[in-house]
Structures are given as structure tokens and as C-alpha cells.
Amino acid sequence: MECTYFASEMRRPPCFQVLLMPICQVQVFSVQFPSKVSNNSKPLFTSFRCKSSCSAALDTIESHPPSSSAVVRRKNFVSEAHDRIHRRISDININAGEEFININRKGRLKRYSKLLHNCASKGSLNEAMAIHGQQIISGMNTDSHFCVSLVNVYAKCGQLVYARRLHAEMPEQDVISWTALIQGFVGQGNGKEGINLFREMRKEGIVPNEFTLATCLKACSMCLNLNFAKQVQAEAIKVGVLSDLFVGSALVDLYAKCGEMDLANRTFFCMPEQNEVLWNVLLNGHAQMGDSKEVLRLFCRMLLSDVKFSKITLSSVIKGCANSGDLINGQIAHCLAIKSGCEVDKLLGCSLMDMYSKCNQVGDALKMFYMIKDHDVVSWSAMITCLDQQGHSKEAVKLFYLMKHTGVQPNQFTFASVVSAASDLGDLNYGRCIHACICKYGFESEVTVSNALTMMYMKNGCVSDGVCVFEAIPEPDLVSWNALLSGFHDYDSCEAGPRTFYQMLLEGFTPNMYTYISVLRSCSSLLDVGFGKQVHAQVLKNNLHGNEYVGTALVDMYAQCRCMEEAYTAFDRLIHQDVFTWTVIITGFAQTDQAEKALGCFNLMQQEGVKPNEFTVACCLSGCSQITATETGRGLHSMALKSGHLHDIFVSSALVDMYAKCGCIEDAETIFEGLVRRDTVSWNTMICGFSLHGQGEQALETFQAMIDEGNVPDEVTFLGVLSACSHMGLTEKGKQHFNLMSSVYGISPTDEHYACMVDILSRAGRFDEVESFIEEMKLTDRALIWETILGACTKYGNINFGERAAVKLFELKPETDSNYILLSNIFASKGKWADVRKVRTLMSNQGVKKEPGCSWLEINNQLHAFLSDGLHPNIKEIHLKLEELSQKLRFVGYTPQTEHALHNVSEMEKKEHLNHHSEKLALAFALISTSSMKKIRIFKNLRICFDCHNFMKLVSEITNREIVVRDTNRFHHFKSGSCSCQDYW
């Protein structure tokens, strides 16, 4: 009883007070107990005890006075009793001190371990380090539980190096310490190192428990390492914990994240018990795959199994509907949430916002946002992201401003969405302001934010700024590389695309569809089909050739590089061919002068049930312009009118161009006058159209109207203006506009502009000025200049200058047949047949063949072509019609101009040859095949000769028919015996 009393009366030592103090107030106390208590040392509780005994004895003596002998005996007894009690008290103090030291050490370690556990859960690294320091200063020996607590807290606080060092210094490393270490690495997102630690543990012979296996499976899901996960599953079977809830949930989550939903389902239904946690994991896996039907089926099955669902369950169901765009079932899930009484909190509200946003119901998403009370950064960020992803960039920016106004501090996800919105707005100044704000809040090192900034700068053409942001990223990921590659499409920067792609491969990254799309676009800009084919091989290796977006990029790359066979092969291999893919292949054929194939693809596209868009229609109209398919062009015009594409600037400009090049300049002008908005391209199309049809005055008036409306001309505008001056013989105006181009608008002349100026001077016969102009502008090595001169020399019969031009062209372009023919015609017009033979011999030695004259026209949507040899099913009727026309023309004074039949044959043969020119055959066929009210349009691959030109004028008079002939240079409109060119061509 005395020992108990003593213990109860002892004061609490200072060390216990320390453990109850806050961490910031911890002080070091050193408490020492004497190894031996002397007789003279009397603690407080000892003195009090002795005093009480003596008082009791004295009270007894005073009440019953003893005899002398009795007094002596009592004194001896009391003395001996006192000595025994004193010795007993000393022994008790010594034993109690040693016992207290042990109790105190274990208590402190236990208390420290508990505090470390709390620090780990809160992530309080400083407090954990203070506790660790207290243990070191006090010199206490640690136990395994305390060591595990230390490893756990350092690992979970991100100090992985210290955690691993402490783990290595542990005398005994058991499964608990290994699990704590693995959990730390996995918790910090380092799944690969978590797997490596698990391997080390197994090499040490440590058998994992269910927590170790569940953590390792989580590491596998982070790395998408399915093969190792299957080995871990085998370990779970071996240990006998496969049916454990944590292991089962981790397995289901792993298979779901790896896209192995069959294995996830099989694992789930093999579990002895499916609780809410397991159901949520499986539902979330299917939701991430966007399989809303399977999510709903499993959810109904969950309800039948009497497992109660929670808002987390409903959140997964709504996520599945969002990822698949299933609005109806998403609304049903929303109704179920309301009916079941689930509070629309931040978690469920954000899921509903995301669902409505992805289903294009931005208004409903905003309603959900405003229903949430006490918005935090998560809900704000979710709504801003929703607006940005649905193209409402201005609204996203406004909401970001409102968020800052309410005092909520943005995080990295908020900034990533706002930067994306700024990128879509194309507002570089605002983007730079957001960049400054990001630096202010300290998020510039966040990968997601840096990726968005890189994309913004690249998208706005600030390649150098984008590269700087990318280079500042500590550890760029695949998205970072893709953002960098996305900007290397322009002419000035496209060369960096292949280099960046190669560097990315060296860094060990595996490209995805976005990578291939970007690098293929760089190859398209570079016209580098060689590197493009290497990228194509990589696409095949990674089994992405069937992807519609990558496939479309491949088709575009080959088409831009003029490799249409490879382009069509890549197109044909696509599993799904949408309107964009069809448009790319149609555009490729149209741009490579294969208009027939372009229109054929367009017809096939319609048969497949794919509706064309405005770009498809514009490309097909361009094809019609090339082959002058007027009726097909009119059909496309009707289609554009019906589909509402007529007001699109690309379609309307293509229509103007089509009608102009098909000889329907009146229709082109009507379309142009009806345009609501006119850009530089549409103005250029109309100016060039007037010029092409010999209506120079209208071309110059249109140019002046363009200037008056505030439009800035470009190089194409001046090509049309100079061409109009050339066709009208306006030499001085041509000079004036040529000087205006560089002096006022700062446009540097190209070879085409110089050729127009040479044509203006040479058509006027001012060859001395032509020579001076060539010398002044240093144009002696430009083939186009000499071709223009040679054509003018043919008209004027200038043998000397023409021969010089031809000799120069034989050096620059020896394969072009027209150069030999024009020189031969100059000699033939002067009767120099020996020189004609020399030219034709030279032409034969060079392996150059003359392109035969060909004319064609379209009647009843069918194209009819004519050659001078007369191979046509209706050739007899055609010849009879020509004879009839010749007889009528003779009465009005027509005589065949045999001097233009440049052959050394008899006069009769010359007349016969002139009568079989392809344009005359085409005219005769048109007269016997069309009504008298219809305009005749003929197209020719060579220049029309003087005899045919005169023939057409007279026929238009005697038949009262309007005839339009387009040769290689321009259109000739024959009406009532005159031509629009006024015989100046």
C-alpha cells in the first residue's frame, strides 16, 4: 500500500509535460535519478511519511507513559523500525526510478510515433522533423514502430531520399517498412520506382501483404505496366489475398486504366463480395472509356444487388455520359440524384457541369455552377474549363475575372484553361498578361500551365517565345513536345519540325496522333516527301495509319508534295472517310491539275452519303475552272445555294473564278456584285476575270473601286491590272501601275510582273525599250521573260530578236515544245524553209514532240474534244457543215489566209489544212448540236490563228450566234462580226 501511495504522490516529471506541449514549444529536459539513495537524502514524500509515524508514536507515549525499561525497548524498536523503513524506502526509490525510465522511453516513442502518423496524414514536414530531432537529442534508442513511422512520414511528405536512407539504416526491414516506403513513392506519382522497390523487397525474401500488393498494383496502373501487374496478381494468388478488398479494387482500377475492361469485369465478378467501393471503381473505369451504355447497365445491376449508391457512384455514371456525349441518360442520372436526396455539392456539381458542357448544353452547365454554394477553386476551374472547351473563350475569360474578384486564388488548372481561352481568342497581349499573372502566383514551373503557354505562343506565331517557355520546363512530357511541334507549320519555322521530332524520339518519347499530325504538317510546308515517308513508316509501326486524323494528315502531306498516287493509297486505307478527308483528296487532285479525278471523287463522296462542306464545294469549283466544266459548275452553284454555302467567301470567290474561266463573265460579275463581303481574293478574281476576257476598262474600273473601298491590293491584283493594260495596248498606264506597285504599296515585282511589263512593251513593238528594261532589271536568265518576247516577235516577224530569245530558251528550257514551234513559225512566215527544217531537226534531236492542236466544248454535260485529224463520231456532218459555212462566207468576202498556214505545201493543201483546224471543227459541231439561242463556248490548248479568228467573226455575223473562244492567252468574244479583243492579241 505504501508503494502505491508513494507512486500516487509523486509529481509528474517535466518530460511528460513536454509531450503535451505544442511542437513549437518543445524544450529539452534532462531528468536524472540517483543510482543510490543515502540515509541523509530524504525526498519530499519520505520526510512526510516519517513525520507522520513519529507523531503517532509520540501521541501514544504521551497518553500511556511507559516504564523506563519499556521506554528503552520502545526506543530500540522504533530505531530499528525506522532503519528498516528507511532502507525499504531507498530500495523502492531505486526500483521505481529504473521502472519509470523504461516506461517513459516507451511512452515517448509511442507518443512520437502517433504524432508522426498525424504529420504524415497532414503532410506536416516541419513538425515531423522537429519530432525526429527531439528523438535524436534525447538519445533514445528507437524501435521498429518508430522507424516505420519515420519512413512513412518522410515518404508521404515527398522527402523520398531521406525515407529511403532511413529505411536502409533500419536493423530489420520488415514488410511494414517496405510497404510504407513503396506507398511514399507511389503517393508522389513515381510509380516506376515503386515497382522497383517491390522487386527489391522480393529479392530480400520479404513476403508482401495485401497493402503492399495493392500499392504495387496502383504503381502499375500509373505506369500502365500491364505485364508486371499480372505478375503481382500471381503473387496475390500465391499469398492468398486476391479476394481482399484493397487488392481487388486496385486490380479492377488497373485493368480499367489500361483499357482492359473485359479483365476488369472478370476480376470484379470473381470477388467474393462486391461493395460500394468496388462498384465505384468499375463504373469509373467504364466511364473513362466513354462507354455510357455499359456504365448504365452496371449501375442498374448494382441497384439490383442492394448495394447503396452514393454521390461518388452517380458522379461516375455522369462522367460516362459526359465522355460519350449521352445527354439523355446524363439527365436521367441528374434526376436520380435529385430524387435520392443527394446534395449537389462540388463533386457532383462539377461532374454535372462537365456532362452538360460536353453535350453542348453550356447554359445548363452554368445553371449547375450557380447552384453550387461556396465555390472553391475546383468548381471555378471546372466551369472555366467547360466554357473554354466549348469555344466560349470570351465567357471563360470573364468568369476568370469574376473568380479573382471574389477572392478565390487560381491554381494551375485554372491558368491552363485561361491560357487556352486566350489562345483561341488570338489575343496575344491578354495572353502575355496571363503569363505575368502565372509568374506572380508561382505556377510557371507547372507542366500543364507551361504546355498551355507553349501552345498559345505557337498558335499566335510567336515561335521564339514558345520555344523559351518549352525550354524552361523542368521535365517536359509528351504534351509539351506536341505543343512545341504544333507551331512549326509556317514557311519561316517549318524546318524546325523534323528536327524537333527527331530530338523527341531521342529523348525516349513515343509519338501519338497529335505528334504525327504536327510533324506531317511541317513536311507538307517543306514539301519534304522523303522525311514524310519516314514518318509514314513510324505511323505504320505504331498502328495509327487507320486513325482518321493521322490518315488525313498523311493524305494532305502527299497531296501537297504532288504525290497523288501515294495520297490516294493512304486515303483508301482509311477505315472512316469523313468530309475533311474527302476534301483533302479532292483538293489534292484539283491542285495537281487532275480536275477530272477531283470531280470523280466528289461524285463518289456523294454516293457514300457524305455531305460536302464549303471547302469541298470551293475545291470542286476550282476543278471545274481548270477543265471549263460549265454545267458541272452550275450544278455546284445550285448545291451551294441550297446548302447555304453561297455566302461563304471561299465559295463565292470560287464561283466568280469558275464562271470567268468558263467564259461566263456576265455570270461572274453578277455573283461578284451580289457579295455581301468582299476580300482581296474576290476583288482579284474579278479584276483578273475582266482582264482575261479582254475587258480592260472594266478591270481598271474595278481596281479603282477596290482602292476606293479601302482594300489593299497585293501582287495578284497588279498581275490582273498589268495584264489588262497589255491586252488593251495601254503602254503608259501599264508603266504607271508597274511603278505604283513598288513605290506606293511596297510590293516587290516577281517574274510574272516583269513578264507583263515586257509583254506591254513588246506588243506595242517597242523592242528597244524591252532590251533596256531587261538589262536594267537584270532579267537575262528568266525563261518567262524570253518566252514573252518570243511570242511578240512571232506577231511582228522580228527574226533577229526572236532568234536571240529562242536560243536563250533552248538553254534554259530545252524541253518546251512551244519555243521551237514559235521560232519555226517566225522563219516560215518569212519563207525561210531551210531554217524551219533546222529548227524541227533540233527539236527532234532533243526528243521534243509538238503538242497537237486540240479544241473542246461541253454540250449536254458531255465533253467533246477535236483534233485536226478529224477523229470524231460526227465527222461527216461536221465537214458538211464547214462546207456550208465556207460557201456562205465566200459571199461576204471571206478568203482563207494561207499566209498563216506555215507549211511548205501547195496553196490548195494550205487551204485544206486551215479548214481542219480544231476550233473550226468544234464550231461546226456546236452549230449542228445546239439551239440557235445558246451561246457557243470553245476552249483551245494553243493560240488561235489569224485565219480562224477572222473565220469566227464572220460566222458570228451570218449565224447571229455569239461565239466565245478561249486560247492559251485570253478569251475572244465574237458577236455580230467583231471580236472583244479588237483584233489586238
Tab-separated table of N, CA, C and O in Angstrom, residues 398-460:
chain	number	residue	atom	x	y	z
A	398	LYS	N	-14.134	36.105	-68.874
A	398	LYS	CA	-14.949	36.907	-67.951
A	398	LYS	C	-15.138	36.190	-66.618
A	398	LYS	O	-15.094	36.812	-65.550
A	399	LEU	N	-15.351	34.887	-66.670
A	399	LEU	CA	-15.543	34.127	-65.441
A	399	LEU	C	-14.260	34.092	-64.610
A	399	LEU	O	-14.304	34.114	-63.374
A	400	PHE	N	-13.125	34.052	-65.287
A	400	PHE	CA	-11.845	34.092	-64.571
A	400	PHE	C	-11.694	35.423	-63.829
A	400	PHE	O	-11.233	35.460	-62.681
A	401	TYR	N	-12.091	36.499	-64.488
A	401	TYR	CA	-12.039	37.811	-63.828
A	401	TYR	C	-12.961	37.834	-62.614
A	401	TYR	O	-12.596	38.361	-61.544
A	402	LEU	N	-14.170	37.265	-62.739
A	402	LEU	CA	-15.113	37.223	-61.621
A	402	LEU	C	-14.565	36.376	-60.485
A	402	LEU	O	-14.731	36.712	-59.303
A	403	MET	N	-13.882	35.294	-60.818
A	403	MET	CA	-13.288	34.416	-59.803
A	403	MET	C	-12.250	35.181	-58.978
A	403	MET	O	-12.239	35.113	-57.739
A	404	LYS	N	-11.395	35.919	-59.649
A	404	LYS	CA	-10.380	36.697	-58.935
A	404	LYS	C	-11.029	37.790	-58.092
A	404	LYS	O	-10.564	38.117	-56.997
A	405	HIS	N	-12.130	38.349	-58.600
A	405	HIS	CA	-12.829	39.414	-57.872
A	405	HIS	C	-13.442	38.896	-56.565
A	405	HIS	O	-13.537	39.637	-55.593
A	406	THR	N	-13.827	37.612	-56.550
A	406	THR	CA	-14.411	37.025	-55.334
A	406	THR	C	-13.351	36.579	-54.344
A	406	THR	O	-13.687	36.102	-53.249
A	407	GLY	N	-12.083	36.693	-54.699
A	407	GLY	CA	-11.016	36.388	-53.755
A	407	GLY	C	-10.514	34.962	-53.790
A	407	GLY	O	-9.660	34.586	-52.972
A	408	VAL	N	-11.017	34.138	-54.709
A	408	VAL	CA	-10.545	32.757	-54.824
A	408	VAL	C	-9.245	32.756	-55.615
A	408	VAL	O	-9.171	33.311	-56.718
A	409	GLN	N	-8.239	32.119	-55.080
A	409	GLN	CA	-6.932	32.113	-55.721
A	409	GLN	C	-6.874	31.012	-56.780
A	409	GLN	O	-7.175	29.857	-56.491
A	410	PRO	N	-6.511	31.343	-58.013
A	410	PRO	CA	-6.479	30.319	-59.067
A	410	PRO	C	-5.355	29.326	-58.841
A	410	PRO	O	-4.350	29.630	-58.188
A	411	ASN	N	-5.525	28.122	-59.410
A	411	ASN	CA	-4.469	27.112	-59.376
A	411	ASN	C	-3.980	26.843	-60.794
A	411	ASN	O	-4.352	27.537	-61.740
A	412	GLN	N	-3.143	25.816	-60.925
A	412	GLN	CA	-2.543	25.553	-62.229
A	412	GLN	C	-3.571	25.157	-63.283
A	412	GLN	O	-3.422	25.483	-64.470
A	413	PHE	N	-4.648	24.471	-62.862
A	413	PHE	CA	-5.667	24.054	-63.821
A	413	PHE	C	-6.473	25.261	-64.315
A	413	PHE	O	-6.848	25.331	-65.485
A	414	THR	N	-6.726	26.194	-63.411
A	414	THR	CA	-7.413	27.422	-63.822
A	414	THR	C	-6.596	28.160	-64.872
A	414	THR	O	-7.107	28.567	-65.921
A	415	PHE	N	-5.315	28.336	-64.583
A	415	PHE	CA	-4.454	29.075	-65.504
A	415	PHE	C	-4.326	28.361	-66.852
A	415	PHE	O	-4.295	29.010	-67.899
A	416	ALA	N	-4.255	27.039	-66.828
A	416	ALA	CA	-4.140	26.293	-68.085
A	416	ALA	C	-5.351	26.548	-68.976
A	416	ALA	O	-5.216	26.767	-70.197
A	417	SER	N	-6.545	26.575	-68.385
A	417	SER	CA	-7.760	26.821	-69.170
A	417	SER	C	-7.833	28.256	-69.657
A	417	SER	O	-8.244	28.526	-70.791
A	418	VAL	N	-7.438	29.207	-68.822
A	418	VAL	CA	-7.483	30.614	-69.223
A	418	VAL	C	-6.486	30.884	-70.340
A	418	VAL	O	-6.779	31.626	-71.294
A	419	VAL	N	-5.317	30.300	-70.261
A	419	VAL	CA	-4.325	30.460	-71.333
A	419	VAL	C	-4.868	29.865	-72.639
A	419	VAL	O	-4.697	30.442	-73.720
A	420	SER	N	-5.523	28.711	-72.538
A	420	SER	CA	-6.134	28.102	-73.729
A	420	SER	C	-7.194	29.019	-74.328
A	420	SER	O	-7.287	29.161	-75.554
A	421	ALA	N	-7.988	29.659	-73.471
A	421	ALA	CA	-9.004	30.601	-73.954
A	421	ALA	C	-8.348	31.791	-74.653
A	421	ALA	O	-8.810	32.247	-75.705
A	422	ALA	N	-7.279	32.310	-74.067
A	422	ALA	CA	-6.553	33.426	-74.681
A	422	ALA	C	-5.985	33.020	-76.031
A	422	ALA	O	-5.956	33.811	-76.982
A	423	SER	N	-5.545	31.766	-76.127
A	423	SER	CA	-5.016	31.252	-77.390
A	423	SER	C	-6.088	31.213	-78.465
A	423	SER	O	-5.864	31.605	-79.612
A	424	ASP	N	-7.304	30.766	-78.091
A	424	ASP	CA	-8.398	30.711	-79.055
A	424	ASP	C	-8.864	32.107	-79.459
A	424	ASP	O	-9.291	32.322	-80.598
A	425	LEU	N	-8.793	33.045	-78.543
A	425	LEU	CA	-9.182	34.419	-78.856
A	425	LEU	C	-8.188	35.087	-79.797
A	425	LEU	O	-8.528	36.057	-80.483
A	426	GLY	N	-6.961	34.561	-79.821
A	426	GLY	CA	-5.925	35.185	-80.631
A	426	GLY	C	-5.437	36.507	-80.066
A	426	GLY	O	-4.828	37.302	-80.780
A	427	ASP	N	-5.721	36.742	-78.793
A	427	ASP	CA	-5.322	37.992	-78.130
A	427	ASP	C	-3.983	37.766	-77.433
A	427	ASP	O	-3.918	37.334	-76.277
A	428	LEU	N	-2.907	38.081	-78.152
A	428	LEU	CA	-1.571	37.828	-77.622
A	428	LEU	C	-1.262	38.713	-76.424
A	428	LEU	O	-0.606	38.270	-75.472
A	429	ASN	N	-1.739	39.953	-76.431
A	429	ASN	CA	-1.480	40.854	-75.300
A	429	ASN	C	-2.114	40.317	-74.017
A	429	ASN	O	-1.493	40.327	-72.945
A	430	TYR	N	-3.356	39.844	-74.132
A	430	TYR	CA	-4.007	39.262	-72.952
A	430	TYR	C	-3.265	38.007	-72.504
A	430	TYR	O	-3.103	37.761	-71.296
A	431	GLY	N	-2.808	37.229	-73.461
A	431	GLY	CA	-2.045	36.021	-73.121
A	431	GLY	C	-0.779	36.349	-72.357
A	431	GLY	O	-0.419	35.657	-71.396
A	432	ARG	N	-0.113	37.408	-72.757
A	432	ARG	CA	1.108	37.819	-72.044
A	432	ARG	C	0.772	38.297	-70.624
A	432	ARG	O	1.545	38.069	-69.690
A	433	CYS	N	-0.377	38.975	-70.477
A	433	CYS	CA	-0.796	39.406	-69.132
A	433	CYS	C	-1.048	38.203	-68.228
A	433	CYS	O	-0.657	38.198	-67.050
A	434	ILE	N	-1.704	37.184	-68.774
A	434	ILE	CA	-1.940	35.963	-68.008
A	434	ILE	C	-0.617	35.285	-67.664
A	434	ILE	O	-0.437	34.748	-66.560
A	435	HIS	N	0.334	35.330	-68.584
A	435	HIS	CA	1.663	34.762	-68.321
A	435	HIS	C	2.314	35.464	-67.130
A	435	HIS	O	2.897	34.815	-66.246
A	436	ALA	N	2.199	36.775	-67.100
A	436	ALA	CA	2.749	37.532	-65.968
A	436	ALA	C	2.039	37.154	-64.665
A	436	ALA	O	2.677	37.023	-63.606
A	437	CYS	N	0.722	36.971	-64.737
A	437	CYS	CA	-0.051	36.579	-63.553
A	437	CYS	C	0.374	35.194	-63.061
A	437	CYS	O	0.460	34.940	-61.854
A	438	ILE	N	0.662	34.313	-63.996
A	438	ILE	CA	1.124	32.960	-63.652
A	438	ILE	C	2.443	33.034	-62.885
A	438	ILE	O	2.641	32.343	-61.873
A	439	CYS	N	3.346	33.867	-63.367
A	439	CYS	CA	4.629	34.035	-62.675
A	439	CYS	C	4.430	34.630	-61.285
A	439	CYS	O	5.123	34.256	-60.333
A	440	LYS	N	3.474	35.542	-61.161
A	440	LYS	CA	3.195	36.157	-59.871
A	440	LYS	C	2.736	35.121	-58.853
A	440	LYS	O	3.137	35.166	-57.680
A	441	TYR	N	1.896	34.181	-59.270
A	441	TYR	CA	1.388	33.167	-58.357
A	441	TYR	C	2.318	31.955	-58.243
A	441	TYR	O	2.039	31.040	-57.478
A	442	GLY	N	3.389	31.943	-59.018
A	442	GLY	CA	4.388	30.891	-58.876
A	442	GLY	C	4.048	29.580	-59.552
A	442	GLY	O	4.520	28.525	-59.123
A	443	PHE	N	3.246	29.622	-60.646
A	443	PHE	CA	2.869	28.392	-61.347
A	443	PHE	C	3.605	28.220	-62.671
A	443	PHE	O	3.229	27.380	-63.483
A	444	GLU	N	4.650	29.015	-62.905
A	444	GLU	CA	5.324	28.941	-64.204
A	444	GLU	C	6.065	27.618	-64.418
A	444	GLU	O	6.362	27.243	-65.544
A	445	SER	N	6.364	26.908	-63.325
A	445	SER	CA	7.064	25.628	-63.459
A	445	SER	C	6.112	24.443	-63.578
A	445	SER	O	6.556	23.304	-63.746
A	446	GLU	N	4.790	24.682	-63.476
A	446	GLU	CA	3.818	23.606	-63.621
A	446	GLU	C	3.742	23.181	-65.083
A	446	GLU	O	3.610	24.015	-65.982
A	447	VAL	N	3.819	21.884	-65.314
A	447	VAL	CA	3.886	21.375	-66.691
A	447	VAL	C	2.618	21.723	-67.473
A	447	VAL	O	2.685	22.149	-68.632
A	448	THR	N	1.443	21.548	-66.838
A	448	THR	CA	0.195	21.815	-67.558
A	448	THR	C	0.099	23.276	-67.981
A	448	THR	O	-0.352	23.581	-69.090
A	449	VAL	N	0.531	24.167	-67.118
A	449	VAL	CA	0.488	25.596	-67.435
A	449	VAL	C	1.496	25.928	-68.526
A	449	VAL	O	1.189	26.652	-69.483
A	450	SER	N	2.696	25.401	-68.392
A	450	SER	CA	3.732	25.659	-69.404
A	450	SER	C	3.328	25.103	-70.769
A	450	SER	O	3.602	25.713	-71.806
A	451	ASN	N	2.670	23.963	-70.764
A	451	ASN	CA	2.202	23.388	-72.032
A	451	ASN	C	1.192	24.312	-72.711
A	451	ASN	O	1.241	24.535	-73.924
A	452	ALA	N	0.261	24.840	-71.900
A	452	ALA	CA	-0.749	25.753	-72.455
A	452	ALA	C	-0.095	27.034	-72.976
A	452	ALA	O	-0.477	27.553	-74.033
A	453	LEU	N	0.911	27.540	-72.255
A	453	LEU	CA	1.611	28.746	-72.701
A	453	LEU	C	2.376	28.493	-73.996
A	453	LEU	O	2.369	29.323	-74.917
A	454	THR	N	3.035	27.348	-74.067
A	454	THR	CA	3.762	26.998	-75.294
A	454	THR	C	2.814	26.950	-76.480
A	454	THR	O	3.092	27.498	-77.553
A	455	MET	N	1.662	26.300	-76.283
A	455	MET	CA	0.664	26.207	-77.349
A	455	MET	C	0.145	27.583	-77.749
A	455	MET	O	-0.034	27.876	-78.942
A	456	MET	N	-0.080	28.451	-76.758
A	456	MET	CA	-0.594	29.788	-77.054
A	456	MET	C	0.378	30.581	-77.922
A	456	MET	O	-0.004	31.173	-78.931
A	457	TYR	N	1.647	30.579	-77.526
A	457	TYR	CA	2.633	31.334	-78.297
A	457	TYR	C	2.818	30.744	-79.692
A	457	TYR	O	2.933	31.483	-80.686
A	458	MET	N	2.825	29.427	-79.788
A	458	MET	CA	2.990	28.787	-81.092
A	458	MET	C	1.796	29.088	-82.006
A	458	MET	O	1.957	29.346	-83.198
A	459	LYS	N	0.593	29.029	-81.425
A	459	LYS	CA	-0.614	29.256	-82.215
A	459	LYS	C	-0.689	30.683	-82.725
A	459	LYS	O	-1.263	30.953	-83.785
A	460	ASN	N	-0.112	31.626	-81.975
A	460	ASN	CA	-0.135	33.037	-82.363
A	460	ASN	C	1.101	33.444	-83.158
A	460	ASN	O	1.325	34.635	-83.375
